[in-house]
Amino acid sequence: MKLGFIGIGLMGKPMTERLLAAGFDVTVWNRSTDKLAEVVTAGAQVAGSIGELTEQVDLVLLCLANTAVVENVVFGEGGVASHGRAGQLLVDFSSSDPDATRDYAKRLNSACGMGWIDSPVSGGVAGAEDGTLAIMCGGEEADIERIRPVLAPLSQRVTRMGGVGAGQVTKVCNQMIVGCNLMVLAEMMALAKSCGVDAEQIPAALAGGFADSRPMQITGPLMAEESDPDPKWHVRTLLKDLDMAVAQSLRAGSATPMSGLAAQLMRQHGSKGFLERDPATLIKLYKDA
């Protein structure tokens, strides 16, 4: 299969590199062309437009910032929908709104006959680099089986969660846990430091216990150092996902008080200039209080 990858950012770049290393023919397009140098060196071809990419490939893969960007890339002028054809599939690795995703899938199929699979990922940049992402898919079972060879170099696990949109709902659930976990990690680290505990030892001390987690081991040491590292992910992304969780809960009539509070605390942190920074900076919300 010929692959087209749109969105060569923090996650899209290592994912594209892994697909190239696995022997896939990959054509790429990105709004900022300066981000393409490394994937071109790895063997990717560059399309001059979204339409050119779409016409050349069997699968169109998206890894974009948010729901609005997905809509623009697919349905904007010269987008995927105006160049796609029956038999092609669009695979959206982005974290997007579930209801919008279901609507987009219907619109795309009506416009050009393409199918849609929502395949959001979890595991961060490290998981993308190592090929150990957890991928949660929504779509037709036959379509998901068709793309499993493409997902194999990227993931440790691929799970079909239901029809289109089910993958995005699952990612919202994932991000509820991640977002709340990070907020309490920051709160805990600030308390430990205030009490004179050697906070830098906490991740090692708690490793393997019930309080352990990947955020504990990856972000915990950065919080203990009160670091402001080059972002591997962004506060704005977590805030977007927590806001989606609250919106989804309103539609479903299901209470999400913890996620709602985490979103408000993260919004407060972001308003102080940290939206584009790594979530490790969340400790500053408590240390600077």
Short mmCIF file of N, CA, C and O in Angstrom, two decimals, residues 131-251:
data_model
loop_
_atom_site.label_atom_id
_atom_site.label_comp_id
_atom_site.label_asym_id
_atom_site.label_seq_id
_atom_site.Cartn_x
_atom_site.Cartn_y
_atom_site.Cartn_z
N GLY A 131 7.81 2.57 18.60
CA GLY A 131 6.81 1.70 17.99
C GLY A 131 5.99 0.94 19.00
O GLY A 131 5.55 -0.19 18.75
N THR A 132 5.73 1.58 20.16
CA THR A 132 5.00 0.91 21.24
C THR A 132 3.70 1.64 21.58
O THR A 132 3.21 1.55 22.70
N LEU A 133 3.14 2.35 20.63
CA LEU A 133 1.90 3.07 20.88
C LEU A 133 0.74 2.10 21.12
O LEU A 133 0.73 0.98 20.60
N ALA A 134 -0.21 2.53 21.94
CA ALA A 134 -1.50 1.85 22.04
C ALA A 134 -2.45 2.59 21.11
O ALA A 134 -2.61 3.80 21.21
N ILE A 135 -3.05 1.86 20.17
CA ILE A 135 -3.93 2.47 19.17
C ILE A 135 -5.33 1.94 19.37
O ILE A 135 -5.56 0.73 19.42
N MET A 136 -6.29 2.86 19.51
CA MET A 136 -7.68 2.51 19.74
C MET A 136 -8.50 2.94 18.53
O MET A 136 -8.55 4.11 18.19
N CYS A 137 -9.10 1.98 17.83
CA CYS A 137 -9.71 2.24 16.53
C CYS A 137 -11.23 2.23 16.58
O CYS A 137 -11.84 1.43 17.29
N GLY A 138 -11.82 3.11 15.76
CA GLY A 138 -13.24 3.09 15.51
C GLY A 138 -13.46 3.00 14.01
O GLY A 138 -12.87 3.75 13.24
N GLY A 139 -14.29 2.06 13.58
CA GLY A 139 -14.55 1.90 12.15
C GLY A 139 -15.02 0.51 11.83
O GLY A 139 -15.20 -0.34 12.72
N GLU A 140 -15.22 0.25 10.53
CA GLU A 140 -15.65 -1.07 10.09
C GLU A 140 -14.55 -2.10 10.37
O GLU A 140 -13.36 -1.82 10.15
N GLU A 141 -14.95 -3.27 10.82
CA GLU A 141 -13.96 -4.29 11.18
C GLU A 141 -13.06 -4.65 10.00
O GLU A 141 -11.84 -4.80 10.15
N ALA A 142 -13.64 -4.76 8.80
CA ALA A 142 -12.85 -5.13 7.62
C ALA A 142 -11.83 -4.05 7.29
O ALA A 142 -10.70 -4.34 6.87
N ASP A 143 -12.20 -2.78 7.47
CA ASP A 143 -11.27 -1.68 7.20
C ASP A 143 -10.11 -1.71 8.18
O ASP A 143 -8.95 -1.47 7.81
N ILE A 144 -10.41 -1.99 9.44
CA ILE A 144 -9.35 -2.02 10.46
C ILE A 144 -8.42 -3.20 10.20
O ILE A 144 -7.19 -3.07 10.34
N GLU A 145 -8.95 -4.34 9.80
CA GLU A 145 -8.09 -5.47 9.45
C GLU A 145 -7.19 -5.11 8.29
O GLU A 145 -6.01 -5.52 8.24
N ARG A 146 -7.70 -4.36 7.36
CA ARG A 146 -6.91 -3.96 6.18
C ARG A 146 -5.70 -3.12 6.56
O ARG A 146 -4.65 -3.24 5.93
N ILE A 147 -5.83 -2.29 7.58
CA ILE A 147 -4.72 -1.39 7.92
C ILE A 147 -3.80 -1.95 9.01
O ILE A 147 -2.81 -1.30 9.36
N ARG A 148 -4.09 -3.12 9.54
CA ARG A 148 -3.25 -3.65 10.63
C ARG A 148 -1.77 -3.76 10.24
O ARG A 148 -0.90 -3.48 11.06
N PRO A 149 -1.43 -4.16 9.00
CA PRO A 149 0.00 -4.19 8.64
C PRO A 149 0.66 -2.82 8.71
O PRO A 149 1.86 -2.73 8.98
N VAL A 150 -0.11 -1.77 8.47
CA VAL A 150 0.43 -0.41 8.56
C VAL A 150 0.60 0.01 10.01
O VAL A 150 1.58 0.69 10.37
N LEU A 151 -0.31 -0.42 10.87
CA LEU A 151 -0.24 -0.04 12.28
C LEU A 151 0.80 -0.85 13.04
O LEU A 151 1.29 -0.40 14.09
N ALA A 152 1.19 -2.01 12.52
CA ALA A 152 2.10 -2.90 13.24
C ALA A 152 3.44 -2.25 13.60
O ALA A 152 3.91 -2.40 14.75
N PRO A 153 4.10 -1.50 12.68
CA PRO A 153 5.39 -0.90 13.06
C PRO A 153 5.26 0.24 14.07
O PRO A 153 6.26 0.70 14.61
N LEU A 154 4.03 0.70 14.30
CA LEU A 154 3.81 1.85 15.17
C LEU A 154 3.40 1.46 16.58
O LEU A 154 3.49 2.29 17.49
N SER A 155 2.95 0.24 16.78
CA SER A 155 2.19 -0.06 17.99
C SER A 155 2.58 -1.35 18.67
O SER A 155 3.11 -2.27 18.05
N GLN A 156 2.28 -1.40 19.97
CA GLN A 156 2.34 -2.65 20.71
C GLN A 156 0.97 -3.31 20.75
O GLN A 156 0.85 -4.51 21.03
N ARG A 157 -0.08 -2.53 20.46
CA ARG A 157 -1.44 -3.06 20.59
C ARG A 157 -2.40 -2.20 19.77
O ARG A 157 -2.36 -0.97 19.82
N VAL A 158 -3.28 -2.88 19.02
CA VAL A 158 -4.34 -2.22 18.26
C VAL A 158 -5.65 -2.85 18.67
O VAL A 158 -5.80 -4.08 18.61
N THR A 159 -6.61 -2.04 19.10
CA THR A 159 -7.89 -2.57 19.58
C THR A 159 -9.03 -1.87 18.86
O THR A 159 -9.11 -0.64 18.83
N ARG A 160 -9.92 -2.65 18.26
CA ARG A 160 -11.13 -2.06 17.68
C ARG A 160 -12.14 -1.85 18.80
O ARG A 160 -12.53 -2.80 19.50
N MET A 161 -12.59 -0.61 18.98
CA MET A 161 -13.47 -0.26 20.08
C MET A 161 -14.93 -0.17 19.67
O MET A 161 -15.82 -0.02 20.51
N GLY A 162 -15.20 -0.26 18.36
CA GLY A 162 -16.56 -0.15 17.87
C GLY A 162 -16.57 0.59 16.54
O GLY A 162 -15.57 0.61 15.82
N GLY A 163 -17.72 1.18 16.21
CA GLY A 163 -17.86 1.90 14.96
C GLY A 163 -17.11 3.22 14.97
O GLY A 163 -16.45 3.58 15.96
N VAL A 164 -17.21 3.95 13.88
CA VAL A 164 -16.52 5.24 13.76
C VAL A 164 -16.87 6.12 14.95
O VAL A 164 -18.04 6.24 15.33
N GLY A 165 -15.87 6.74 15.54
CA GLY A 165 -16.05 7.60 16.71
C GLY A 165 -15.71 6.90 18.01
O GLY A 165 -15.37 7.56 19.00
N ALA A 166 -15.77 5.56 18.02
CA ALA A 166 -15.49 4.81 19.26
C ALA A 166 -14.03 4.95 19.68
O ALA A 166 -13.71 4.97 20.87
N GLY A 167 -13.14 5.03 18.70
CA GLY A 167 -11.74 5.24 19.03
C GLY A 167 -11.51 6.57 19.71
O GLY A 167 -10.75 6.67 20.69
N GLN A 168 -12.20 7.61 19.22
CA GLN A 168 -12.05 8.94 19.82
C GLN A 168 -12.64 8.99 21.22
O GLN A 168 -12.08 9.66 22.11
N VAL A 169 -13.75 8.32 21.45
CA VAL A 169 -14.31 8.26 22.81
C VAL A 169 -13.32 7.59 23.75
O VAL A 169 -13.09 8.04 24.89
N THR A 170 -12.69 6.51 23.29
CA THR A 170 -11.71 5.80 24.11
C THR A 170 -10.52 6.69 24.41
O THR A 170 -9.98 6.68 25.53
N LYS A 171 -10.08 7.49 23.43
CA LYS A 171 -8.95 8.40 23.67
C LYS A 171 -9.34 9.47 24.69
O LYS A 171 -8.53 9.86 25.54
N VAL A 172 -10.57 9.95 24.64
CA VAL A 172 -11.04 10.90 25.65
C VAL A 172 -10.93 10.26 27.04
O VAL A 172 -10.46 10.89 27.99
N CYS A 173 -11.36 9.01 27.16
CA CYS A 173 -11.26 8.30 28.45
C CYS A 173 -9.80 8.19 28.89
O CYS A 173 -9.47 8.39 30.07
N ASN A 174 -8.92 7.87 27.95
CA ASN A 174 -7.49 7.78 28.24
C ASN A 174 -6.97 9.11 28.77
O ASN A 174 -6.24 9.18 29.77
N GLN A 175 -7.36 10.20 28.12
CA GLN A 175 -6.84 11.51 28.50
C GLN A 175 -7.42 12.01 29.81
O GLN A 175 -6.78 12.82 30.50
N MET A 176 -8.61 11.55 30.18
CA MET A 176 -9.14 11.88 31.50
C MET A 176 -8.20 11.35 32.58
O MET A 176 -7.87 12.05 33.55
N ILE A 177 -7.74 10.11 32.40
CA ILE A 177 -6.82 9.51 33.38
C ILE A 177 -5.48 10.23 33.37
O ILE A 177 -4.93 10.58 34.42
N VAL A 178 -4.96 10.48 32.16
CA VAL A 178 -3.64 11.13 32.04
C VAL A 178 -3.68 12.53 32.64
O VAL A 178 -2.80 12.93 33.42
N GLY A 179 -4.70 13.32 32.26
CA GLY A 179 -4.77 14.70 32.73
C GLY A 179 -4.92 14.80 34.24
O GLY A 179 -4.22 15.59 34.89
N CYS A 180 -5.81 14.00 34.81
CA CYS A 180 -5.99 14.02 36.26
C CYS A 180 -4.75 13.50 36.97
O CYS A 180 -4.36 14.02 38.04
N ASN A 181 -4.11 12.49 36.40
CA ASN A 181 -2.88 11.94 36.98
C ASN A 181 -1.80 13.01 37.05
O ASN A 181 -1.15 13.19 38.09
N LEU A 182 -1.62 13.76 35.98
CA LEU A 182 -0.58 14.80 35.96
C LEU A 182 -0.88 15.91 36.95
O LEU A 182 0.05 16.43 37.60
N MET A 183 -2.15 16.27 37.10
CA MET A 183 -2.49 17.33 38.05
C MET A 183 -2.16 16.88 39.48
O MET A 183 -1.59 17.66 40.26
N VAL A 184 -2.48 15.64 39.83
CA VAL A 184 -2.21 15.19 41.20
C VAL A 184 -0.71 14.93 41.38
O VAL A 184 -0.19 15.09 42.49
N LEU A 185 0.01 14.55 40.32
CA LEU A 185 1.46 14.42 40.41
C LEU A 185 2.09 15.76 40.77
O LEU A 185 2.97 15.84 41.63
N ALA A 186 1.64 16.83 40.09
CA ALA A 186 2.18 18.16 40.37
C ALA A 186 1.86 18.58 41.80
O ALA A 186 2.72 19.12 42.52
N GLU A 187 0.63 18.32 42.22
CA GLU A 187 0.21 18.66 43.58
C GLU A 187 1.03 17.90 44.62
O GLU A 187 1.49 18.46 45.63
N MET A 188 1.25 16.61 44.34
CA MET A 188 2.01 15.77 45.25
C MET A 188 3.47 16.20 45.34
O MET A 188 4.05 16.28 46.44
N MET A 189 4.08 16.48 44.18
CA MET A 189 5.49 16.89 44.17
C MET A 189 5.68 18.21 44.93
O MET A 189 6.65 18.39 45.68
N ALA A 190 4.75 19.14 44.74
CA ALA A 190 4.84 20.41 45.45
C ALA A 190 4.74 20.20 46.96
O ALA A 190 5.48 20.82 47.74
N LEU A 191 3.83 19.33 47.40
CA LEU A 191 3.68 19.04 48.82
C LEU A 191 4.96 18.39 49.37
O LEU A 191 5.46 18.78 50.44
N ALA A 192 5.49 17.39 48.64
CA ALA A 192 6.69 16.70 49.10
C ALA A 192 7.85 17.67 49.28
O ALA A 192 8.57 17.63 50.29
N LYS A 193 8.03 18.55 48.32
CA LYS A 193 9.13 19.52 48.39
C LYS A 193 8.91 20.50 49.55
O LYS A 193 9.86 20.89 50.24
N SER A 194 7.65 20.87 49.78
CA SER A 194 7.35 21.79 50.88
C SER A 194 7.64 21.16 52.24
O SER A 194 7.93 21.86 53.21
N CYS A 195 7.57 19.84 52.30
CA CYS A 195 7.81 19.12 53.55
C CYS A 195 9.25 18.65 53.70
O CYS A 195 9.58 17.91 54.64
N GLY A 196 10.11 19.04 52.78
CA GLY A 196 11.53 18.70 52.89
C GLY A 196 11.90 17.33 52.39
O GLY A 196 13.03 16.86 52.62
N VAL A 197 10.98 16.65 51.70
CA VAL A 197 11.28 15.33 51.15
C VAL A 197 12.17 15.48 49.92
O VAL A 197 12.03 16.44 49.15
N ASP A 198 13.07 14.53 49.70
CA ASP A 198 13.88 14.50 48.49
C ASP A 198 12.99 14.03 47.34
O ASP A 198 12.91 12.84 47.03
N ALA A 199 12.30 14.97 46.71
CA ALA A 199 11.28 14.65 45.71
C ALA A 199 11.85 13.93 44.50
O ALA A 199 11.15 13.16 43.84
N GLU A 200 13.14 14.15 44.22
CA GLU A 200 13.73 13.50 43.06
C GLU A 200 13.77 11.98 43.21
O GLU A 200 13.90 11.25 42.23
N GLN A 201 13.65 11.48 44.44
CA GLN A 201 13.66 10.04 44.67
C GLN A 201 12.26 9.42 44.63
O GLN A 201 12.12 8.19 44.67
N ILE A 202 11.22 10.25 44.57
CA ILE A 202 9.86 9.71 44.64
C ILE A 202 9.55 8.75 43.49
O ILE A 202 9.01 7.66 43.74
N PRO A 203 9.85 9.07 42.22
CA PRO A 203 9.54 8.09 41.17
C PRO A 203 10.18 6.73 41.40
O PRO A 203 9.53 5.69 41.20
N ALA A 204 11.44 6.70 41.84
CA ALA A 204 12.10 5.42 42.11
C ALA A 204 11.50 4.74 43.34
O ALA A 204 11.30 3.51 43.36
N ALA A 205 11.17 5.53 44.37
CA ALA A 205 10.63 4.97 45.60
C ALA A 205 9.27 4.32 45.39
O ALA A 205 8.95 3.32 46.02
N LEU A 206 8.48 4.89 44.49
CA LEU A 206 7.12 4.40 44.26
C LEU A 206 7.01 3.45 43.08
O LEU A 206 5.92 2.94 42.81
N ALA A 207 8.10 3.22 42.37
CA ALA A 207 8.07 2.36 41.18
C ALA A 207 7.56 0.96 41.53
O ALA A 207 8.01 0.35 42.50
N GLY A 208 6.61 0.50 40.74
CA GLY A 208 6.06 -0.84 40.94
C GLY A 208 4.91 -0.90 41.91
O GLY A 208 4.22 -1.91 41.99
N GLY A 209 4.67 0.18 42.67
CA GLY A 209 3.55 0.21 43.59
C GLY A 209 2.27 0.69 42.91
O GLY A 209 2.26 1.01 41.72
N PHE A 210 1.19 0.79 43.68
CA PHE A 210 -0.10 1.18 43.12
C PHE A 210 -0.09 2.62 42.61
O PHE A 210 -0.90 2.99 41.76
N ALA A 211 0.82 3.46 43.13
CA ALA A 211 0.85 4.85 42.69
C ALA A 211 1.70 5.06 41.45
O ALA A 211 1.74 6.16 40.91
N ASP A 212 2.35 4.01 40.97
CA ASP A 212 3.26 4.16 39.82
C ASP A 212 2.47 4.32 38.52
O ASP A 212 1.31 3.87 38.41
N SER A 213 3.09 4.96 37.55
CA SER A 213 2.50 5.14 36.22
C SER A 213 3.59 5.63 35.29
O SER A 213 4.66 6.06 35.74
N ARG A 214 3.32 5.58 34.00
CA ARG A 214 4.30 6.13 33.05
C ARG A 214 4.48 7.63 33.25
O ARG A 214 5.61 8.12 33.21
N PRO A 215 3.39 8.40 33.47
CA PRO A 215 3.62 9.83 33.78
C PRO A 215 4.50 10.02 35.02
O PRO A 215 5.32 10.94 35.06
N MET A 216 4.33 9.16 36.01
CA MET A 216 5.18 9.25 37.20
C MET A 216 6.65 9.12 36.82
O MET A 216 7.50 9.90 37.27
N GLN A 217 6.97 8.14 35.98
CA GLN A 217 8.36 7.85 35.66
C GLN A 217 8.94 8.80 34.61
O GLN A 217 10.14 9.06 34.60
N ILE A 218 8.09 9.33 33.73
CA ILE A 218 8.59 10.22 32.67
C ILE A 218 8.55 11.68 33.11
O ILE A 218 9.53 12.42 32.97
N THR A 219 7.41 12.11 33.66
CA THR A 219 7.22 13.52 34.00
C THR A 219 7.55 13.81 35.45
O THR A 219 7.95 14.93 35.78
N GLY A 220 7.41 12.80 36.33
CA GLY A 220 7.71 13.00 37.75
C GLY A 220 9.09 13.56 38.01
O GLY A 220 9.23 14.55 38.76
N PRO A 221 10.16 12.99 37.44
CA PRO A 221 11.49 13.53 37.69
C PRO A 221 11.64 14.98 37.22
O PRO A 221 12.33 15.78 37.87
N LEU A 222 11.00 15.33 36.12
CA LEU A 222 11.06 16.71 35.62
C LEU A 222 10.34 17.66 36.57
O LEU A 222 10.80 18.78 36.81
N MET A 223 9.22 17.21 37.12
CA MET A 223 8.51 18.03 38.11
C MET A 223 9.36 18.20 39.36
O MET A 223 9.43 19.30 39.93
N ALA A 224 10.01 17.13 39.80
CA ALA A 224 10.84 17.20 41.00
C ALA A 224 11.97 18.21 40.84
O ALA A 224 12.36 18.90 41.79
N GLU A 225 12.49 18.32 39.61
CA GLU A 225 13.55 19.28 39.32
C GLU A 225 13.01 20.68 39.05
O GLU A 225 13.79 21.62 38.87
N GLU A 226 11.68 20.79 39.00
CA GLU A 226 11.01 22.04 38.59
C GLU A 226 11.56 22.50 37.24
O GLU A 226 11.86 23.67 37.01
N SER A 227 11.65 21.52 36.33
CA SER A 227 12.23 21.75 35.01
C SER A 227 11.19 22.35 34.05
O SER A 227 9.99 22.18 34.23
N ASP A 228 11.70 23.03 33.05
CA ASP A 228 10.87 23.54 31.95
C ASP A 228 11.51 23.04 30.66
O ASP A 228 12.15 23.79 29.93
N PRO A 229 11.34 21.74 30.36
CA PRO A 229 12.08 21.12 29.26
C PRO A 229 11.52 21.50 27.89
O PRO A 229 10.39 22.00 27.78
N ASP A 230 12.31 21.23 26.85
CA ASP A 230 11.76 21.32 25.50
C ASP A 230 10.57 20.36 25.43
O ASP A 230 10.71 19.17 25.77
N PRO A 231 9.40 20.84 25.01
CA PRO A 231 8.19 20.02 25.13
C PRO A 231 8.23 18.76 24.28
O PRO A 231 8.57 18.80 23.09
N LYS A 232 7.89 17.64 24.88
CA LYS A 232 7.60 16.40 24.17
C LYS A 232 6.10 16.27 23.94
O LYS A 232 5.64 15.44 23.16
N TRP A 233 5.34 17.06 24.68
CA TRP A 233 3.90 17.24 24.50
C TRP A 233 3.57 18.58 25.12
O TRP A 233 4.45 19.22 25.69
N HIS A 234 2.33 19.03 25.00
CA HIS A 234 2.02 20.40 25.37
C HIS A 234 0.83 20.47 26.33
O HIS A 234 -0.10 19.66 26.26
N VAL A 235 0.88 21.48 27.21
CA VAL A 235 -0.25 21.76 28.10
C VAL A 235 -1.52 21.98 27.29
O VAL A 235 -2.60 21.50 27.65
N ARG A 236 -1.41 22.72 26.16
CA ARG A 236 -2.60 23.02 25.36
C ARG A 236 -3.27 21.74 24.85
O ARG A 236 -4.51 21.69 24.74
N THR A 237 -2.48 20.72 24.53
CA THR A 237 -3.06 19.47 24.03
C THR A 237 -3.85 18.76 25.11
O THR A 237 -4.98 18.29 24.87
N LEU A 238 -3.30 18.69 26.30
CA LEU A 238 -4.02 18.06 27.41
C LEU A 238 -5.28 18.84 27.76
O LEU A 238 -6.33 18.25 28.05
N LEU A 239 -5.19 20.16 27.73
CA LEU A 239 -6.36 20.98 28.03
C LEU A 239 -7.45 20.75 26.99
O LEU A 239 -8.63 20.60 27.34
N LYS A 240 -7.06 20.69 25.73
CA LYS A 240 -8.03 20.41 24.66
C LYS A 240 -8.74 19.08 24.89
O LYS A 240 -9.96 18.97 24.75
N ASP A 241 -7.97 18.07 25.30
CA ASP A 241 -8.56 16.74 25.51
C ASP A 241 -9.47 16.70 26.74
O ASP A 241 -10.52 16.04 26.73
N LEU A 242 -9.09 17.39 27.80
CA LEU A 242 -9.95 17.45 28.98
C LEU A 242 -11.23 18.21 28.68
O LEU A 242 -12.32 17.84 29.15
N ASP A 243 -11.14 19.27 27.88
CA ASP A 243 -12.35 19.99 27.47
C ASP A 243 -13.27 19.09 26.65
O ASP A 243 -14.49 19.15 26.77
N MET A 244 -12.67 18.25 25.79
CA MET A 244 -13.48 17.30 25.02
C MET A 244 -14.17 16.30 25.94
O MET A 244 -15.31 15.89 25.69
N ALA A 245 -13.48 15.90 27.01
CA ALA A 245 -14.08 14.97 27.96
C ALA A 245 -15.32 15.58 28.61
O ALA A 245 -16.36 14.92 28.74
N VAL A 246 -15.20 16.84 29.01
CA VAL A 246 -16.33 17.52 29.63
C VAL A 246 -17.48 17.66 28.63
O VAL A 246 -18.64 17.43 28.96
N ALA A 247 -17.15 18.02 27.39
CA ALA A 247 -18.19 18.16 26.36
C ALA A 247 -18.88 16.83 26.09
O ALA A 247 -20.11 16.77 25.96
N GLN A 248 -18.11 15.75 26.04
CA GLN A 248 -18.69 14.43 25.80
C GLN A 248 -19.57 14.01 26.97
O GLN A 248 -20.62 13.38 26.77
N SER A 249 -19.17 14.37 28.18
CA SER A 249 -19.98 14.01 29.35
C SER A 249 -21.33 14.72 29.33
O SER A 249 -22.34 14.16 29.75
N LEU A 250 -21.34 15.94 28.83
CA LEU A 250 -22.60 16.68 28.73
C LEU A 250 -23.55 16.00 27.73
O LEU A 250 -24.76 15.89 27.97
N ARG A 251 -22.99 15.52 26.63
CA ARG A 251 -23.82 14.84 25.63
C ARG A 251 -24.38 13.53 26.19
O ARG A 251 -25.51 13.15 25.93
#
